[in-house]
Amino acid sequence: MPIVFDNRYARKFPEITTSQPIKPDGKANLLWLNEPLWAELSAGDKPPAKLADWLGGLEPWPGVEPVAQKYAGHQFGHFNPYLGDGRGLLLGQVVVGEKLQDIHVKGAGPTPYSRGADGRAVLRSSVRELLASEAFYALGVPTTRALALVSTEGKIQRERLEPGAILARTAATHVRFGHFEHCFHRNLEDTMKRLWQDTIETVWPQLANASVAEGFAQVVKRTAEMIAGWQAYGFIHGVMNTDNMSIAGETFDFGPYAFLDTYKPEKIFNHTDAGGRYGFFQQPGIGLWNLKRLAQALSTMVEPDELQSALDNYETQLRQAYLNLMTKRLGLSAVPDEQKMALIGGWLSLLEVNNADYQLSFRDLIDSLESGAPKGLLKQSGESWWKEYQSAINGYTDIDVMKQVNPWVIVRTHHAQRVIEASEAGDNSLLEEYTQALMNPFDDALSDSVWARPPKPNEQVSQLSCSS
């Protein structure tokens, strides 16, 4: 078979899984396939003709025993004991090289544990998750991957009646902080111990013999590095509930996310986040808050004091990871760290005051360095910062490195909306074209591409829905 599944998670943890086939919702059509990722997972075999029917639940996928996972979580700061994966099913694990990859489908229908959720995904949110996950992968920020997207005949009521879809995605693990909260609040101590050990061994085999505190320290570090990537690229996740936090430190469960166009870091895009809990500036602090909830759940296995040192290191690790990435983005490798932070802060203030485009301003900086004269924003109102910057780098910066981390193309909401509307109308060409651009975001050939263009005033989006 093209992909050989191992249903080890279901075998090992039957008490926190529910056997659940994919529930068909009419005819399924394959809209998009990540061919390089498929080749990697299948050792080069071609995708089968029945893939859409398998993903759509019209025929059973050979070797697959889909299960819904049970978990809990803190949503907007409030504990919800009944979540479960009402929208998605774990199909199984695939061995890639020496590592396991989970394959999961989102939008597979309700499960006995979903407590009223209809369990289906709409095409709109599925396209958005596909775009973001592949964009992050190309940027080097830890993320789940999109494997395949199928449309269904179902019509699903959200803010409006929308076409349905199912998205297949891969991850180092789909185990979330909320899995351990589930075990903690149901006194499943043995299950928690086994799940923790299995997850650590799966994601970080080198830590197989590590203590719980050592494994937790790795989770903290990876979470800090992930959020540092969000902050450096101007990404607002929008729903940082603990059930949306991966133990592997991978970005997933994309909801009402946005990448900043103009640098307005106070902007809240999730229309349900009235208090701004998950705003751009709040994300580092929420990451720590969520890690503390995970530490609380793990307290049945280890003394809380043993986890505190890892939590104490979080801010330093996030700051260093952010500094490392912004050093590359701004070409500051020859500048002392204390001076770097001042230059980064001045740069961000310059962008904010001038409502400058967050992504393309970095490319203007590269153009300025190559020409030796300030361009764009730097010429218009940033000459003071430009002089300070030139003095700090003292004639040395690695422009090649800057070009490798500063994209021409990022997920922009107005482009995503255009792709969604075309896909809903049956035209998948824009989805393919935009995804290809996002997979190659640093290609100079894309500098004049439509996908590199920021939104016009009438294309600005003020709020987004988190419904999937």
XYZ file of C-alpha atoms in Angstrom:
468
model
C 0.000 0.000 0.000
C 1.147 3.592 -0.554
C 1.236 4.387 3.156
C 1.640 1.718 5.816
C -0.140 2.664 9.026
C 0.593 1.549 12.548
C -2.382 1.969 14.867
C -0.152 1.879 17.944
C -1.790 4.830 19.706
C -5.182 3.132 19.665
C -3.637 -0.115 20.889
C -1.698 1.532 23.700
C -4.379 3.945 24.927
C -7.843 2.443 24.366
C -9.099 4.186 27.529
C -8.607 7.651 25.975
C -9.693 6.832 22.437
C -13.003 6.019 20.800
C -13.186 3.945 17.640
C -14.882 6.135 15.059
C -14.971 5.800 11.272
C -14.882 8.873 9.079
C -18.485 9.895 8.530
C -19.169 10.537 4.842
C -20.851 13.766 3.847
C -21.579 13.096 0.209
C -19.202 12.785 -2.707
C -15.566 13.653 -1.971
C -13.265 15.404 -4.436
C -9.518 15.743 -4.040
C -8.797 19.466 -4.312
C -5.117 19.496 -3.368
C -2.376 17.043 -2.523
C 1.004 17.784 -1.009
C 2.909 15.591 -3.424
C 6.392 16.009 -1.861
C 5.020 15.167 1.582
C 3.069 12.214 0.218
C 6.224 10.895 -1.423
C 8.084 11.227 1.871
C 5.413 9.368 3.834
C 4.924 6.629 1.237
C 8.567 6.059 0.295
C 7.927 7.458 -3.156
C 4.728 5.606 -4.087
C 2.099 7.417 -6.095
C -1.155 8.453 -4.399
C -3.998 6.000 -5.024
C -6.975 6.849 -7.196
C -9.302 6.194 -4.251
C -7.619 8.657 -1.901
C -10.538 11.110 -1.957
C -13.022 8.331 -1.160
C -10.815 7.104 1.674
C -10.456 10.558 3.195
C -14.158 11.242 2.671
C -15.173 8.030 4.452
C -16.872 6.606 1.367
C -14.572 3.580 1.463
C -12.409 2.292 4.328
C -8.731 3.154 4.005
C -6.863 -0.177 4.078
C -4.913 -0.589 7.284
C -6.541 2.389 8.997
C -8.533 2.182 12.236
C -9.641 5.782 12.882
C -10.033 6.862 16.491
C -11.193 10.009 18.215
C -8.880 11.142 21.008
C -10.210 12.265 24.371
C -8.807 15.414 25.926
C -9.809 18.476 27.907
C -8.485 22.030 27.981
C -8.603 25.602 29.170
C -10.488 27.711 26.647
C -10.088 31.471 27.081
C -8.868 30.738 30.611
C -11.808 28.515 31.628
C -11.520 24.755 32.022
C -13.654 22.611 29.736
C -13.551 18.925 30.712
C -15.382 17.679 27.630
C -13.582 18.405 24.409
C -12.291 15.345 22.642
C -11.514 15.570 18.977
C -15.003 16.207 17.729
C -13.767 17.451 14.363
C -10.902 15.111 13.662
C -9.724 11.556 13.844
C -6.298 10.030 14.276
C -5.790 7.660 11.369
C -2.536 6.215 12.709
C 1.217 6.589 12.679
C 3.634 6.265 9.778
C 7.345 5.566 10.095
C 9.424 8.178 8.247
C 13.108 7.429 8.489
C 13.606 6.732 12.191
C 10.667 8.837 13.375
C 6.925 8.429 13.629
C 4.482 10.873 12.068
C 0.825 11.036 13.048
C -1.725 11.357 10.271
C -4.945 13.026 11.312
C -8.060 14.156 9.487
C -9.962 17.285 10.457
C -13.638 17.518 9.610
C -14.384 13.803 9.882
C -17.707 14.217 11.659
C -19.003 14.091 15.231
C -17.753 11.589 17.767
C -19.395 10.279 20.948
C -17.095 12.557 22.915
C -17.658 15.801 21.048
C -20.556 16.968 23.232
C -22.775 18.688 20.711
C -20.200 19.791 18.133
C -21.235 18.811 14.629
C -17.666 17.700 14.004
C -17.461 18.909 10.443
C -15.061 21.362 8.859
C -15.848 23.945 6.214
C -13.773 24.572 3.123
C -12.941 28.121 4.224
C -11.098 27.184 7.403
C -9.537 24.093 5.832
C -7.961 26.188 3.072
C -6.722 28.683 5.643
C -5.070 25.963 7.731
C -3.496 24.423 4.644
C -1.981 27.758 3.613
C -0.664 28.619 7.067
C 0.867 25.244 7.817
C 2.799 25.103 4.554
C 3.842 28.740 4.892
C 5.226 28.099 8.363
C 7.054 25.004 7.184
C 8.798 27.032 4.483
C 9.672 29.749 7.019
C 11.218 27.191 9.356
C 8.721 27.665 12.192
C 7.624 24.363 13.803
C 4.225 23.348 12.463
C 1.946 20.542 11.477
C 1.806 19.880 7.733
C -1.102 19.750 5.313
C -1.181 16.472 3.382
C -4.413 16.550 1.392
C -7.647 18.510 1.081
C -10.940 17.087 -0.115
C -14.240 18.842 -0.575
C -17.541 17.214 0.333
C -21.079 17.730 -0.890
C -22.234 18.702 2.576
C -23.478 22.188 3.321
C -22.618 23.316 6.830
C -24.188 26.158 8.762
C -21.707 28.543 10.333
C -22.098 32.319 9.969
C -23.517 31.300 6.589
C -24.164 28.031 4.780
C -20.747 26.817 3.650
C -19.315 23.908 1.667
C -17.731 21.136 3.716
C -14.224 19.757 3.544
C -11.813 17.334 5.185
C -8.159 18.172 5.698
C -5.532 15.487 6.269
C -2.517 16.707 8.212
C 0.623 15.272 9.741
C 2.412 16.007 12.994
C 5.193 14.709 15.176
C 2.321 13.970 17.549
C -1.247 15.144 17.942
C -0.978 14.847 21.726
C -1.839 18.181 23.290
C -1.527 19.787 26.692
C -5.215 18.965 27.012
C -4.592 15.215 26.899
C -2.762 15.446 30.218
C -5.393 17.776 31.659
C -7.956 15.110 30.785
C -5.964 12.441 32.620
C -5.350 14.715 35.605
C -8.996 15.646 36.099
C -10.143 12.044 35.738
C -7.479 10.557 37.986
C -6.030 8.472 35.169
C -2.569 8.443 36.713
C -1.298 5.290 35.038
C -2.573 6.453 31.643
C -0.855 9.797 32.114
C 2.470 8.169 32.932
C 2.310 5.872 29.934
C 1.123 8.645 27.601
C 3.887 10.998 28.725
C 6.576 8.369 28.289
C 5.260 7.292 24.892
C 4.965 10.875 23.635
C 8.475 11.823 24.741
C 9.930 8.654 23.179
C 8.032 9.308 19.949
C 8.969 12.968 19.549
C 12.418 12.945 21.183
C 13.780 9.378 21.208
C 17.024 10.632 22.745
C 15.060 11.468 25.899
C 13.604 7.977 26.315
C 15.360 7.537 29.664
C 14.924 11.137 30.798
C 13.043 12.153 33.897
C 9.650 13.836 33.679
C 11.326 17.132 34.575
C 13.833 16.743 31.731
C 11.099 15.923 29.243
C 9.034 18.873 30.450
C 12.042 21.150 29.995
C 12.143 20.095 26.341
C 8.441 20.883 25.914
C 9.009 24.313 27.458
C 11.970 25.017 25.181
C 10.172 23.942 22.022
C 7.086 25.955 22.946
C 9.243 29.031 23.556
C 10.985 28.602 20.187
C 7.665 28.175 18.381
C 6.162 31.331 19.878
C 9.373 33.249 19.168
C 8.846 32.354 15.513
C 5.286 33.662 15.697
C 6.459 36.950 17.147
C 9.291 37.381 14.669
C 7.014 36.830 11.663
C 4.056 38.820 12.973
C 1.687 35.871 13.421
C -1.390 35.958 15.661
C -2.704 32.454 16.393
C -5.984 33.676 17.830
C -7.022 30.647 19.929
C -4.170 29.638 22.221
C -6.332 27.362 24.347
C -4.432 24.545 26.049
C -6.172 22.028 23.813
C -4.581 23.824 20.846
C -1.040 23.496 22.244
C 1.100 20.630 20.937
C 3.447 18.758 23.249
C 5.918 18.774 20.333
C 5.893 22.577 20.130
C 4.346 22.602 16.667
C 1.858 25.225 15.495
C -1.510 23.625 14.853
C -5.269 24.010 15.061
C -5.159 27.203 13.029
C -8.319 29.180 13.602
C -8.848 32.941 13.212
C -5.136 33.500 12.674
C -3.568 36.374 10.793
C -0.132 37.525 9.781
C 0.260 41.250 10.282
C 0.113 43.326 7.115
C 0.744 46.789 8.508
C 2.447 46.603 11.866
C -0.476 47.016 14.274
C 0.473 44.664 17.100
C -2.532 45.617 19.239
C -4.964 44.424 16.574
C -7.299 41.571 17.589
C -8.574 39.506 14.651
C -10.599 36.828 16.466
C -14.086 38.296 16.750
C -14.839 36.112 19.806
C -11.790 37.380 21.725
C -13.449 40.528 23.027
C -10.989 40.884 25.900
C -7.920 40.501 23.706
C -6.604 37.523 25.684
C -4.887 36.054 22.629
C -3.552 39.231 21.058
C -0.122 39.442 19.460
C 1.652 40.915 22.495
C -0.119 38.475 24.824
C 1.118 35.310 23.111
C 4.428 34.890 24.988
C 2.672 35.268 28.347
C -0.153 32.933 27.366
C 2.408 30.352 26.286
C 3.805 30.390 29.835
C 0.302 30.320 31.366
C -0.515 27.235 29.294
C 2.743 25.540 30.279
C 1.821 26.106 33.928
C -1.477 24.317 33.329
C 0.478 21.420 31.835
C 2.814 21.431 34.838
C -0.212 21.266 37.122
C -1.495 18.236 35.240
C 1.882 16.512 35.498
C 2.033 17.112 39.258
C 0.799 13.578 39.947
C 4.032 12.255 38.411
C 6.608 14.721 39.706
C 6.970 17.306 42.415
C 5.989 20.751 41.091
C 9.281 22.210 42.298
C 11.109 19.943 39.854
C 9.264 21.589 36.954
C 9.728 25.157 38.119
C 13.274 25.576 36.786
C 12.038 24.772 33.271
C 9.244 27.337 33.634
C 11.767 29.861 34.939
C 13.851 29.349 31.781
C 10.933 29.945 29.411
C 11.232 33.710 29.088
C 14.990 33.571 28.524
C 14.617 30.837 25.913
C 11.870 32.705 24.067
C 13.811 35.960 24.160
C 16.958 34.270 22.826
C 15.119 32.444 20.052
C 13.380 35.686 19.060
C 16.657 37.581 19.151
C 18.357 34.935 16.998
C 15.674 35.140 14.320
C 15.394 38.922 14.333
C 19.193 39.113 14.153
C 18.981 37.227 10.880
C 16.013 39.222 9.608
C 17.743 42.546 10.277
C 21.309 41.465 9.528
C 22.639 42.174 13.021
C 25.059 39.286 13.462
C 28.009 41.631 14.086
C 26.127 43.755 16.648
C 26.308 43.144 20.453
C 23.115 41.659 21.917
C 22.237 44.682 24.055
C 22.468 46.933 21.006
C 20.452 44.473 18.935
C 17.406 44.832 21.180
C 17.533 48.618 20.904
C 17.712 48.422 17.104
C 14.909 45.869 16.939
C 12.729 48.014 19.182
C 13.467 51.100 17.113
C 12.661 49.232 13.910
C 9.310 48.008 15.220
C 8.420 51.477 16.496
C 9.263 52.896 13.079
C 6.971 50.369 11.407
C 4.137 50.966 13.859
C 4.212 54.778 13.710
C 4.195 54.719 9.915
C 1.662 51.877 9.493
C 4.326 50.195 7.407
C 3.976 46.746 5.872
C 5.592 44.333 8.294
C 6.930 41.869 5.734
C 7.966 44.050 2.802
C 9.730 46.606 5.000
C 12.402 43.984 5.672
C 12.890 43.643 1.923
C 13.213 47.433 1.669
C 15.996 47.189 4.229
C 17.779 44.608 2.074
C 17.381 46.867 -0.982
C 18.807 49.760 1.027
C 21.847 47.736 2.015
C 22.476 46.578 -1.541
C 22.176 50.076 -2.991
C 23.863 51.862 -0.114
C 21.009 54.370 0.146
C 17.759 54.256 2.170
C 14.752 52.956 0.252
C 11.021 52.977 0.897
C 10.152 53.664 4.536
C 13.793 54.313 5.435
C 13.980 57.109 2.890
C 10.599 58.582 3.784
C 10.786 58.736 7.572
C 13.394 56.330 8.868
C 16.669 58.075 8.184
C 17.493 58.442 11.883
C 17.123 54.719 12.475
C 19.006 53.997 9.230
C 21.999 56.034 10.422
C 21.988 54.312 13.806
C 21.742 50.944 12.062
C 24.606 51.685 9.682
C 26.793 52.754 12.573
C 25.993 49.555 14.481
C 26.703 47.119 11.650
C 29.849 49.071 10.732
C 29.798 47.988 7.117
C 29.193 44.288 7.810
C 25.984 42.357 7.343
C 25.166 39.037 5.710
C 22.640 39.959 3.044
C 22.423 36.375 1.822
C 21.210 35.265 5.260
C 18.697 38.109 5.327
C 17.285 36.986 1.995
C 16.846 33.462 3.340
C 14.615 34.558 6.224
C 12.689 37.535 4.826
C 9.836 36.341 2.621
C 8.333 38.059 -0.355
C 5.197 35.990 0.126
C 3.378 35.374 3.402
C -0.216 34.333 4.137
C -2.214 37.512 3.714
C -5.861 37.436 4.609
C -7.062 39.129 1.422
C -5.180 36.627 -0.749
C -6.467 33.724 1.335
C -10.022 35.008 0.913
C -9.591 35.229 -2.839
C -8.340 31.634 -2.921
C -11.237 30.477 -0.726
C -13.837 32.121 -2.937
C -12.318 30.553 -6.045
C -12.204 27.119 -4.395
C -15.818 27.420 -3.270
C -16.714 28.205 -6.886
C -14.884 25.076 -8.089
C -11.638 26.707 -9.273
C -8.603 25.202 -7.511
C -5.956 26.857 -9.651
C -5.448 29.759 -7.252
C -5.080 27.369 -4.316
C -2.321 25.541 -6.138
C -0.637 28.757 -7.261
C -0.705 30.453 -3.863
C 0.474 27.335 -2.049
C 3.422 26.995 -4.417
C 4.368 30.604 -3.726
C 4.107 30.070 0.039
C 6.324 27.008 -0.249
C 9.006 29.162 -1.898
C 8.572 32.465 -0.060
C 12.125 33.773 -0.482
C 12.298 33.379 -4.252
C 13.191 36.759 -5.796
C 11.115 35.805 -8.824
C 8.052 36.367 -6.619
C 8.929 39.994 -5.816
C 6.508 41.292 -8.443
C 3.995 38.482 -7.972
C 0.403 39.270 -7.118
C 0.918 37.115 -4.018
C 3.542 39.534 -2.676
C 1.207 42.518 -2.833
C -0.165 43.926 0.415
C -3.887 44.649 0.679
C -5.415 47.837 -0.616
C -7.458 49.843 1.921
C -10.690 48.215 0.757
C -9.135 44.734 1.119
C -8.204 45.081 4.796
C -9.906 42.509 7.044
C -10.856 43.608 10.537
C -12.171 40.374 12.086
C -12.082 36.654 11.451
C -14.223 33.723 12.539
C -12.814 30.775 14.462
C -15.532 28.363 13.335
C -14.234 25.429 11.350
